[in-house]
């Protein structure tokens, strides 16, 4: 169903290695523990039961809040590393490396979380996935707009031709400029 597909995507974007069923079990367990704890500490009065229900609901929602927080934090970390990674790819391509070799080199030189995504991309390629499909899966897994822009640029270049290293430099410059403008906006507000 739609909820489980969205949850699976959110779990992947947060970098959590959980299945949807495990995540749901954690939510139910948190609700049960907080609800029973409140029931044991409180009384069986109407107010005590209300507090039990409220804390049980809070326990059910807590993993969801944490998931959103970790997802956002990971996307920000990926976006912060993206311009450097694009520069590494561009320089490797100029040096005569093939695209997958350039990605391997970037994966070795970058830190997590972008390294994890590049390694997963290379793993998908080694299992027989097409480069375009593996790139699209990486963009979907991260949920990063900037990474999606990079993937779209690479896929367009692969279909139409052109200088990929120059395209990657342009994308990196666009990302840097956006970050600079967002920083100025945050400073002004």
JSON list of C-alpha atoms in Angstrom, two decimals:
[
{"chain": "A", "resi": 1, "resn": "UNK", "atom": "CA", "xyz": [0.00, 0.00, 0.00]},
{"chain": "A", "resi": 2, "resn": "UNK", "atom": "CA", "xyz": [0.98, 3.66, -0.26]},
{"chain": "A", "resi": 3, "resn": "UNK", "atom": "CA", "xyz": [1.85, 4.09, 3.43]},
{"chain": "A", "resi": 4, "resn": "UNK", "atom": "CA", "xyz": [4.31, 1.18, 3.45]},
{"chain": "A", "resi": 5, "resn": "UNK", "atom": "CA", "xyz": [5.93, 2.33, 0.19]},
{"chain": "A", "resi": 6, "resn": "UNK", "atom": "CA", "xyz": [6.35, 5.87, 1.54]},
{"chain": "A", "resi": 7, "resn": "UNK", "atom": "CA", "xyz": [7.65, 4.55, 4.86]},
{"chain": "A", "resi": 8, "resn": "UNK", "atom": "CA", "xyz": [10.16, 2.30, 3.09]},
{"chain": "A", "resi": 9, "resn": "UNK", "atom": "CA", "xyz": [11.38, 5.30, 1.11]},
{"chain": "A", "resi": 10, "resn": "UNK", "atom": "CA", "xyz": [11.61, 7.44, 4.28]},
{"chain": "A", "resi": 11, "resn": "UNK", "atom": "CA", "xyz": [13.58, 4.71, 6.05]},
{"chain": "A", "resi": 12, "resn": "UNK", "atom": "CA", "xyz": [16.01, 4.51, 3.13]},
{"chain": "A", "resi": 13, "resn": "UNK", "atom": "CA", "xyz": [16.36, 8.30, 2.99]},
{"chain": "A", "resi": 14, "resn": "UNK", "atom": "CA", "xyz": [17.11, 8.38, 6.72]},
{"chain": "A", "resi": 15, "resn": "UNK", "atom": "CA", "xyz": [19.77, 5.71, 6.27]},
{"chain": "A", "resi": 16, "resn": "UNK", "atom": "CA", "xyz": [18.02, 3.33, 8.65]},
{"chain": "A", "resi": 17, "resn": "UNK", "atom": "CA", "xyz": [18.46, -0.29, 7.70]},
{"chain": "A", "resi": 18, "resn": "UNK", "atom": "CA", "xyz": [14.99, -1.27, 8.91]},
{"chain": "A", "resi": 19, "resn": "UNK", "atom": "CA", "xyz": [12.14, -3.00, 7.15]},
{"chain": "A", "resi": 20, "resn": "UNK", "atom": "CA", "xyz": [8.71, -1.38, 7.34]},
{"chain": "A", "resi": 21, "resn": "UNK", "atom": "CA", "xyz": [7.49, -4.20, 9.57]},
{"chain": "A", "resi": 22, "resn": "UNK", "atom": "CA", "xyz": [10.40, -3.68, 12.00]},
{"chain": "A", "resi": 23, "resn": "UNK", "atom": "CA", "xyz": [9.75, 0.06, 12.08]},
{"chain": "A", "resi": 24, "resn": "UNK", "atom": "CA", "xyz": [6.05, -0.50, 12.77]},
{"chain": "A", "resi": 25, "resn": "UNK", "atom": "CA", "xyz": [6.96, -2.94, 15.54]},
{"chain": "A", "resi": 26, "resn": "UNK", "atom": "CA", "xyz": [9.23, -0.31, 17.11]},
{"chain": "A", "resi": 27, "resn": "UNK", "atom": "CA", "xyz": [6.41, 2.24, 17.00]},
{"chain": "A", "resi": 28, "resn": "UNK", "atom": "CA", "xyz": [3.98, -0.19, 18.64]},
{"chain": "A", "resi": 29, "resn": "UNK", "atom": "CA", "xyz": [6.56, -1.18, 21.27]},
{"chain": "A", "resi": 30, "resn": "UNK", "atom": "CA", "xyz": [7.28, 2.47, 22.13]},
{"chain": "A", "resi": 31, "resn": "UNK", "atom": "CA", "xyz": [3.55, 3.16, 22.48]},
{"chain": "A", "resi": 32, "resn": "UNK", "atom": "CA", "xyz": [3.09, 0.09, 24.66]},
{"chain": "A", "resi": 33, "resn": "UNK", "atom": "CA", "xyz": [6.06, 0.83, 26.93]},
{"chain": "A", "resi": 34, "resn": "UNK", "atom": "CA", "xyz": [5.09, 4.47, 27.49]},
{"chain": "A", "resi": 35, "resn": "UNK", "atom": "CA", "xyz": [1.41, 3.63, 27.90]},
{"chain": "A", "resi": 36, "resn": "UNK", "atom": "CA", "xyz": [2.04, 0.80, 30.37]},
{"chain": "A", "resi": 37, "resn": "UNK", "atom": "CA", "xyz": [4.60, 2.88, 32.23]},
{"chain": "A", "resi": 38, "resn": "UNK", "atom": "CA", "xyz": [2.09, 5.67, 32.64]},
{"chain": "A", "resi": 39, "resn": "UNK", "atom": "CA", "xyz": [-0.58, 3.20, 33.71]},
{"chain": "A", "resi": 40, "resn": "UNK", "atom": "CA", "xyz": [1.71, 1.63, 36.31]},
{"chain": "A", "resi": 41, "resn": "UNK", "atom": "CA", "xyz": [2.85, 4.99, 37.71]},
{"chain": "A", "resi": 42, "resn": "UNK", "atom": "CA", "xyz": [-0.55, 6.65, 37.48]},
{"chain": "A", "resi": 43, "resn": "UNK", "atom": "CA", "xyz": [-3.81, 5.44, 38.76]},
{"chain": "A", "resi": 44, "resn": "UNK", "atom": "CA", "xyz": [-6.88, 3.86, 37.17]},
{"chain": "A", "resi": 45, "resn": "UNK", "atom": "CA", "xyz": [-8.73, 7.14, 37.51]},
{"chain": "A", "resi": 46, "resn": "UNK", "atom": "CA", "xyz": [-10.12, 8.84, 34.38]},
{"chain": "A", "resi": 47, "resn": "UNK", "atom": "CA", "xyz": [-7.23, 11.32, 34.45]},
{"chain": "A", "resi": 48, "resn": "UNK", "atom": "CA", "xyz": [-4.71, 8.46, 34.78]},
{"chain": "A", "resi": 49, "resn": "UNK", "atom": "CA", "xyz": [-6.27, 6.67, 31.83]},
{"chain": "A", "resi": 50, "resn": "UNK", "atom": "CA", "xyz": [-6.21, 9.86, 29.76]},
{"chain": "A", "resi": 51, "resn": "UNK", "atom": "CA", "xyz": [-2.51, 10.32, 30.54]},
{"chain": "A", "resi": 52, "resn": "UNK", "atom": "CA", "xyz": [-1.91, 6.67, 29.59]},
{"chain": "A", "resi": 53, "resn": "UNK", "atom": "CA", "xyz": [-3.60, 7.17, 26.21]},
{"chain": "A", "resi": 54, "resn": "UNK", "atom": "CA", "xyz": [-1.75, 10.44, 25.56]},
{"chain": "A", "resi": 55, "resn": "UNK", "atom": "CA", "xyz": [1.64, 8.94, 26.44]},
{"chain": "A", "resi": 56, "resn": "UNK", "atom": "CA", "xyz": [0.86, 5.84, 24.38]},
{"chain": "A", "resi": 57, "resn": "UNK", "atom": "CA", "xyz": [0.07, 8.07, 21.40]},
{"chain": "A", "resi": 58, "resn": "UNK", "atom": "CA", "xyz": [3.24, 10.06, 22.01]},
{"chain": "A", "resi": 59, "resn": "UNK", "atom": "CA", "xyz": [5.21, 6.80, 22.12]},
{"chain": "A", "resi": 60, "resn": "UNK", "atom": "CA", "xyz": [3.68, 5.75, 18.81]},
{"chain": "A", "resi": 61, "resn": "UNK", "atom": "CA", "xyz": [4.61, 9.10, 17.20]},
{"chain": "A", "resi": 62, "resn": "UNK", "atom": "CA", "xyz": [8.13, 9.42, 18.65]},
{"chain": "A", "resi": 63, "resn": "UNK", "atom": "CA", "xyz": [9.82, 7.07, 16.11]},
{"chain": "A", "resi": 64, "resn": "UNK", "atom": "CA", "xyz": [8.12, 8.99, 13.29]},
{"chain": "A", "resi": 65, "resn": "UNK", "atom": "CA", "xyz": [9.50, 12.29, 14.58]},
{"chain": "A", "resi": 66, "resn": "UNK", "atom": "CA", "xyz": [12.97, 10.76, 14.91]},
{"chain": "A", "resi": 67, "resn": "UNK", "atom": "CA", "xyz": [12.72, 9.35, 11.38]},
{"chain": "A", "resi": 68, "resn": "UNK", "atom": "CA", "xyz": [11.90, 12.78, 9.93]},
{"chain": "A", "resi": 69, "resn": "UNK", "atom": "CA", "xyz": [14.77, 14.34, 11.89]},
{"chain": "A", "resi": 70, "resn": "UNK", "atom": "CA", "xyz": [17.36, 11.78, 10.74]},
{"chain": "A", "resi": 71, "resn": "UNK", "atom": "CA", "xyz": [16.06, 11.92, 7.17]},
{"chain": "A", "resi": 72, "resn": "UNK", "atom": "CA", "xyz": [16.42, 15.69, 7.09]},
{"chain": "A", "resi": 73, "resn": "UNK", "atom": "CA", "xyz": [19.85, 15.57, 8.71]},
{"chain": "A", "resi": 74, "resn": "UNK", "atom": "CA", "xyz": [21.11, 12.98, 6.22]},
{"chain": "A", "resi": 75, "resn": "UNK", "atom": "CA", "xyz": [19.77, 14.94, 3.24]},
{"chain": "A", "resi": 76, "resn": "UNK", "atom": "CA", "xyz": [21.55, 18.06, 4.50]},
{"chain": "A", "resi": 77, "resn": "UNK", "atom": "CA", "xyz": [24.79, 16.10, 4.92]},
{"chain": "A", "resi": 78, "resn": "UNK", "atom": "CA", "xyz": [24.50, 14.69, 1.39]},
{"chain": "A", "resi": 79, "resn": "UNK", "atom": "CA", "xyz": [23.80, 18.13, -0.04]},
{"chain": "A", "resi": 80, "resn": "UNK", "atom": "CA", "xyz": [26.82, 19.55, 1.81]},
{"chain": "A", "resi": 81, "resn": "UNK", "atom": "CA", "xyz": [29.08, 16.91, 0.24]},
{"chain": "A", "resi": 82, "resn": "UNK", "atom": "CA", "xyz": [27.60, 17.01, -3.24]},
{"chain": "A", "resi": 83, "resn": "UNK", "atom": "CA", "xyz": [29.55, 19.93, -4.73]},
{"chain": "A", "resi": 84, "resn": "UNK", "atom": "CA", "xyz": [32.87, 18.39, -3.65]},
{"chain": "A", "resi": 85, "resn": "UNK", "atom": "CA", "xyz": [31.83, 15.01, -5.02]},
{"chain": "A", "resi": 86, "resn": "UNK", "atom": "CA", "xyz": [30.87, 16.56, -8.35]},
{"chain": "A", "resi": 87, "resn": "UNK", "atom": "CA", "xyz": [34.24, 18.28, -8.56]},
{"chain": "A", "resi": 88, "resn": "UNK", "atom": "CA", "xyz": [35.99, 14.95, -7.90]},
{"chain": "A", "resi": 89, "resn": "UNK", "atom": "CA", "xyz": [33.92, 13.27, -10.61]},
{"chain": "A", "resi": 90, "resn": "UNK", "atom": "CA", "xyz": [34.61, 16.07, -13.06]},
{"chain": "A", "resi": 91, "resn": "UNK", "atom": "CA", "xyz": [38.35, 16.04, -12.43]},
{"chain": "A", "resi": 92, "resn": "UNK", "atom": "CA", "xyz": [38.47, 12.25, -12.75]},
{"chain": "A", "resi": 93, "resn": "UNK", "atom": "CA", "xyz": [36.59, 12.36, -16.04]},
{"chain": "A", "resi": 94, "resn": "UNK", "atom": "CA", "xyz": [39.01, 15.02, -17.35]},
{"chain": "A", "resi": 95, "resn": "UNK", "atom": "CA", "xyz": [41.88, 12.72, -16.37]},
{"chain": "A", "resi": 96, "resn": "UNK", "atom": "CA", "xyz": [40.49, 10.02, -18.65]},
{"chain": "A", "resi": 97, "resn": "UNK", "atom": "CA", "xyz": [38.63, 7.82, -16.20]},
{"chain": "A", "resi": 98, "resn": "UNK", "atom": "CA", "xyz": [35.38, 6.16, -17.21]},
{"chain": "A", "resi": 99, "resn": "UNK", "atom": "CA", "xyz": [32.26, 7.27, -15.32]},
{"chain": "A", "resi": 100, "resn": "UNK", "atom": "CA", "xyz": [32.12, 4.24, -13.02]},
{"chain": "A", "resi": 101, "resn": "UNK", "atom": "CA", "xyz": [35.86, 4.53, -12.31]},
{"chain": "A", "resi": 102, "resn": "UNK", "atom": "CA", "xyz": [35.35, 8.18, -11.42]},
{"chain": "A", "resi": 103, "resn": "UNK", "atom": "CA", "xyz": [32.52, 7.20, -9.06]},
{"chain": "A", "resi": 104, "resn": "UNK", "atom": "CA", "xyz": [34.77, 4.55, -7.45]},
{"chain": "A", "resi": 105, "resn": "UNK", "atom": "CA", "xyz": [37.48, 7.15, -6.89]},
{"chain": "A", "resi": 106, "resn": "UNK", "atom": "CA", "xyz": [34.99, 9.61, -5.43]},
{"chain": "A", "resi": 107, "resn": "UNK", "atom": "CA", "xyz": [33.59, 6.89, -3.14]},
{"chain": "A", "resi": 108, "resn": "UNK", "atom": "CA", "xyz": [37.09, 6.23, -1.79]},
{"chain": "A", "resi": 109, "resn": "UNK", "atom": "CA", "xyz": [37.78, 9.91, -1.12]},
{"chain": "A", "resi": 110, "resn": "UNK", "atom": "CA", "xyz": [34.42, 11.02, 0.30]},
{"chain": "A", "resi": 111, "resn": "UNK", "atom": "CA", "xyz": [33.02, 10.35, 3.75]},
{"chain": "A", "resi": 112, "resn": "UNK", "atom": "CA", "xyz": [29.59, 9.09, 4.71]},
{"chain": "A", "resi": 113, "resn": "UNK", "atom": "CA", "xyz": [26.74, 9.49, 3.87]},
{"chain": "A", "resi": 114, "resn": "UNK", "atom": "CA", "xyz": [27.58, 10.25, 0.21]},
{"chain": "A", "resi": 115, "resn": "UNK", "atom": "CA", "xyz": [30.19, 7.47, 0.19]},
{"chain": "A", "resi": 116, "resn": "UNK", "atom": "CA", "xyz": [27.53, 4.96, 1.24]},
{"chain": "A", "resi": 117, "resn": "UNK", "atom": "CA", "xyz": [25.29, 6.03, -1.61]},
{"chain": "A", "resi": 118, "resn": "UNK", "atom": "CA", "xyz": [28.10, 5.89, -4.16]},
{"chain": "A", "resi": 119, "resn": "UNK", "atom": "CA", "xyz": [29.10, 2.42, -2.96]},
{"chain": "A", "resi": 120, "resn": "UNK", "atom": "CA", "xyz": [25.49, 1.28, -3.20]},
{"chain": "A", "resi": 121, "resn": "UNK", "atom": "CA", "xyz": [25.36, 2.71, -6.75]},
{"chain": "A", "resi": 122, "resn": "UNK", "atom": "CA", "xyz": [28.51, 0.75, -7.68]},
{"chain": "A", "resi": 123, "resn": "UNK", "atom": "CA", "xyz": [27.08, -2.38, -6.06]},
{"chain": "A", "resi": 124, "resn": "UNK", "atom": "CA", "xyz": [23.87, -2.03, -8.10]},
{"chain": "A", "resi": 125, "resn": "UNK", "atom": "CA", "xyz": [25.98, -1.65, -11.27]},
{"chain": "A", "resi": 126, "resn": "UNK", "atom": "CA", "xyz": [28.02, -4.75, -10.40]},
{"chain": "A", "resi": 127, "resn": "UNK", "atom": "CA", "xyz": [24.79, -6.73, -9.97]},
{"chain": "A", "resi": 128, "resn": "UNK", "atom": "CA", "xyz": [23.78, -5.87, -13.54]},
{"chain": "A", "resi": 129, "resn": "UNK", "atom": "CA", "xyz": [21.62, -2.81, -13.11]},
{"chain": "A", "resi": 130, "resn": "UNK", "atom": "CA", "xyz": [21.88, -0.20, -15.85]},
{"chain": "A", "resi": 131, "resn": "UNK", "atom": "CA", "xyz": [23.70, 3.00, -15.00]},
{"chain": "A", "resi": 132, "resn": "UNK", "atom": "CA", "xyz": [20.57, 5.08, -15.51]},
{"chain": "A", "resi": 133, "resn": "UNK", "atom": "CA", "xyz": [18.48, 2.81, -13.27]},
{"chain": "A", "resi": 134, "resn": "UNK", "atom": "CA", "xyz": [21.17, 2.76, -10.56]},
{"chain": "A", "resi": 135, "resn": "UNK", "atom": "CA", "xyz": [21.46, 6.57, -10.70]},
{"chain": "A", "resi": 136, "resn": "UNK", "atom": "CA", "xyz": [17.70, 6.97, -10.40]},
{"chain": "A", "resi": 137, "resn": "UNK", "atom": "CA", "xyz": [17.57, 4.56, -7.46]},
{"chain": "A", "resi": 138, "resn": "UNK", "atom": "CA", "xyz": [20.32, 6.57, -5.74]},
{"chain": "A", "resi": 139, "resn": "UNK", "atom": "CA", "xyz": [18.36, 9.78, -6.25]},
{"chain": "A", "resi": 140, "resn": "UNK", "atom": "CA", "xyz": [15.19, 8.15, -4.89]},
{"chain": "A", "resi": 141, "resn": "UNK", "atom": "CA", "xyz": [17.05, 6.71, -1.88]},
{"chain": "A", "resi": 142, "resn": "UNK", "atom": "CA", "xyz": [18.48, 10.07, -0.86]},
{"chain": "A", "resi": 143, "resn": "UNK", "atom": "CA", "xyz": [15.50, 12.32, -1.54]},
{"chain": "A", "resi": 144, "resn": "UNK", "atom": "CA", "xyz": [17.93, 15.15, -2.24]},
{"chain": "A", "resi": 145, "resn": "UNK", "atom": "CA", "xyz": [16.80, 17.72, -4.79]},
{"chain": "A", "resi": 146, "resn": "UNK", "atom": "CA", "xyz": [20.41, 18.58, -5.65]},
{"chain": "A", "resi": 147, "resn": "UNK", "atom": "CA", "xyz": [21.35, 14.94, -6.20]},
{"chain": "A", "resi": 148, "resn": "UNK", "atom": "CA", "xyz": [18.25, 14.49, -8.33]},
{"chain": "A", "resi": 149, "resn": "UNK", "atom": "CA", "xyz": [19.37, 17.49, -10.41]},
{"chain": "A", "resi": 150, "resn": "UNK", "atom": "CA", "xyz": [22.80, 15.86, -10.83]},
{"chain": "A", "resi": 151, "resn": "UNK", "atom": "CA", "xyz": [21.26, 12.53, -11.86]},
{"chain": "A", "resi": 152, "resn": "UNK", "atom": "CA", "xyz": [18.96, 14.24, -14.38]},
{"chain": "A", "resi": 153, "resn": "UNK", "atom": "CA", "xyz": [21.91, 16.09, -15.88]},
{"chain": "A", "resi": 154, "resn": "UNK", "atom": "CA", "xyz": [23.95, 12.90, -16.21]},
{"chain": "A", "resi": 155, "resn": "UNK", "atom": "CA", "xyz": [21.05, 10.98, -17.75]},
{"chain": "A", "resi": 156, "resn": "UNK", "atom": "CA", "xyz": [20.37, 13.76, -20.26]},
{"chain": "A", "resi": 157, "resn": "UNK", "atom": "CA", "xyz": [24.05, 13.90, -21.17]},
{"chain": "A", "resi": 158, "resn": "UNK", "atom": "CA", "xyz": [24.15, 10.12, -21.64]},
{"chain": "A", "resi": 159, "resn": "UNK", "atom": "CA", "xyz": [21.24, 10.36, -24.10]},
{"chain": "A", "resi": 160, "resn": "UNK", "atom": "CA", "xyz": [22.28, 13.48, -25.99]},
{"chain": "A", "resi": 161, "resn": "UNK", "atom": "CA", "xyz": [26.07, 13.55, -25.64]},
{"chain": "A", "resi": 162, "resn": "UNK", "atom": "CA", "xyz": [28.33, 16.38, -24.62]},
{"chain": "A", "resi": 163, "resn": "UNK", "atom": "CA", "xyz": [31.13, 17.03, -22.19]},
{"chain": "A", "resi": 164, "resn": "UNK", "atom": "CA", "xyz": [30.09, 15.38, -18.90]},
{"chain": "A", "resi": 165, "resn": "UNK", "atom": "CA", "xyz": [32.89, 16.95, -16.86]},
{"chain": "A", "resi": 166, "resn": "UNK", "atom": "CA", "xyz": [31.79, 20.42, -17.96]},
{"chain": "A", "resi": 167, "resn": "UNK", "atom": "CA", "xyz": [28.16, 19.61, -17.15]},
{"chain": "A", "resi": 168, "resn": "UNK", "atom": "CA", "xyz": [29.14, 18.36, -13.69]},
{"chain": "A", "resi": 169, "resn": "UNK", "atom": "CA", "xyz": [31.15, 21.54, -13.09]},
{"chain": "A", "resi": 170, "resn": "UNK", "atom": "CA", "xyz": [28.08, 23.61, -14.02]},
{"chain": "A", "resi": 171, "resn": "UNK", "atom": "CA", "xyz": [25.86, 21.57, -11.69]},
{"chain": "A", "resi": 172, "resn": "UNK", "atom": "CA", "xyz": [28.41, 21.94, -8.87]},
{"chain": "A", "resi": 173, "resn": "UNK", "atom": "CA", "xyz": [28.53, 25.70, -9.41]},
{"chain": "A", "resi": 174, "resn": "UNK", "atom": "CA", "xyz": [24.73, 25.89, -9.39]},
{"chain": "A", "resi": 175, "resn": "UNK", "atom": "CA", "xyz": [24.63, 23.96, -6.11]},
{"chain": "A", "resi": 176, "resn": "UNK", "atom": "CA", "xyz": [27.29, 26.19, -4.54]},
{"chain": "A", "resi": 177, "resn": "UNK", "atom": "CA", "xyz": [25.43, 29.31, -5.65]},
{"chain": "A", "resi": 178, "resn": "UNK", "atom": "CA", "xyz": [22.15, 28.00, -4.22]},
{"chain": "A", "resi": 179, "resn": "UNK", "atom": "CA", "xyz": [23.85, 27.22, -0.90]},
{"chain": "A", "resi": 180, "resn": "UNK", "atom": "CA", "xyz": [25.35, 30.71, -0.82]},
{"chain": "A", "resi": 181, "resn": "UNK", "atom": "CA", "xyz": [21.98, 32.34, -1.52]},
{"chain": "A", "resi": 182, "resn": "UNK", "atom": "CA", "xyz": [20.24, 30.19, 1.09]},
{"chain": "A", "resi": 183, "resn": "UNK", "atom": "CA", "xyz": [22.91, 31.19, 3.60]},
{"chain": "A", "resi": 184, "resn": "UNK", "atom": "CA", "xyz": [22.34, 34.87, 2.82]},
{"chain": "A", "resi": 185, "resn": "UNK", "atom": "CA", "xyz": [18.57, 34.43, 3.19]},
{"chain": "A", "resi": 186, "resn": "UNK", "atom": "CA", "xyz": [19.02, 32.70, 6.56]},
{"chain": "A", "resi": 187, "resn": "UNK", "atom": "CA", "xyz": [21.34, 35.48, 7.70]},
{"chain": "A", "resi": 188, "resn": "UNK", "atom": "CA", "xyz": [18.85, 38.17, 6.67]},
{"chain": "A", "resi": 189, "resn": "UNK", "atom": "CA", "xyz": [15.88, 36.50, 8.30]}
]
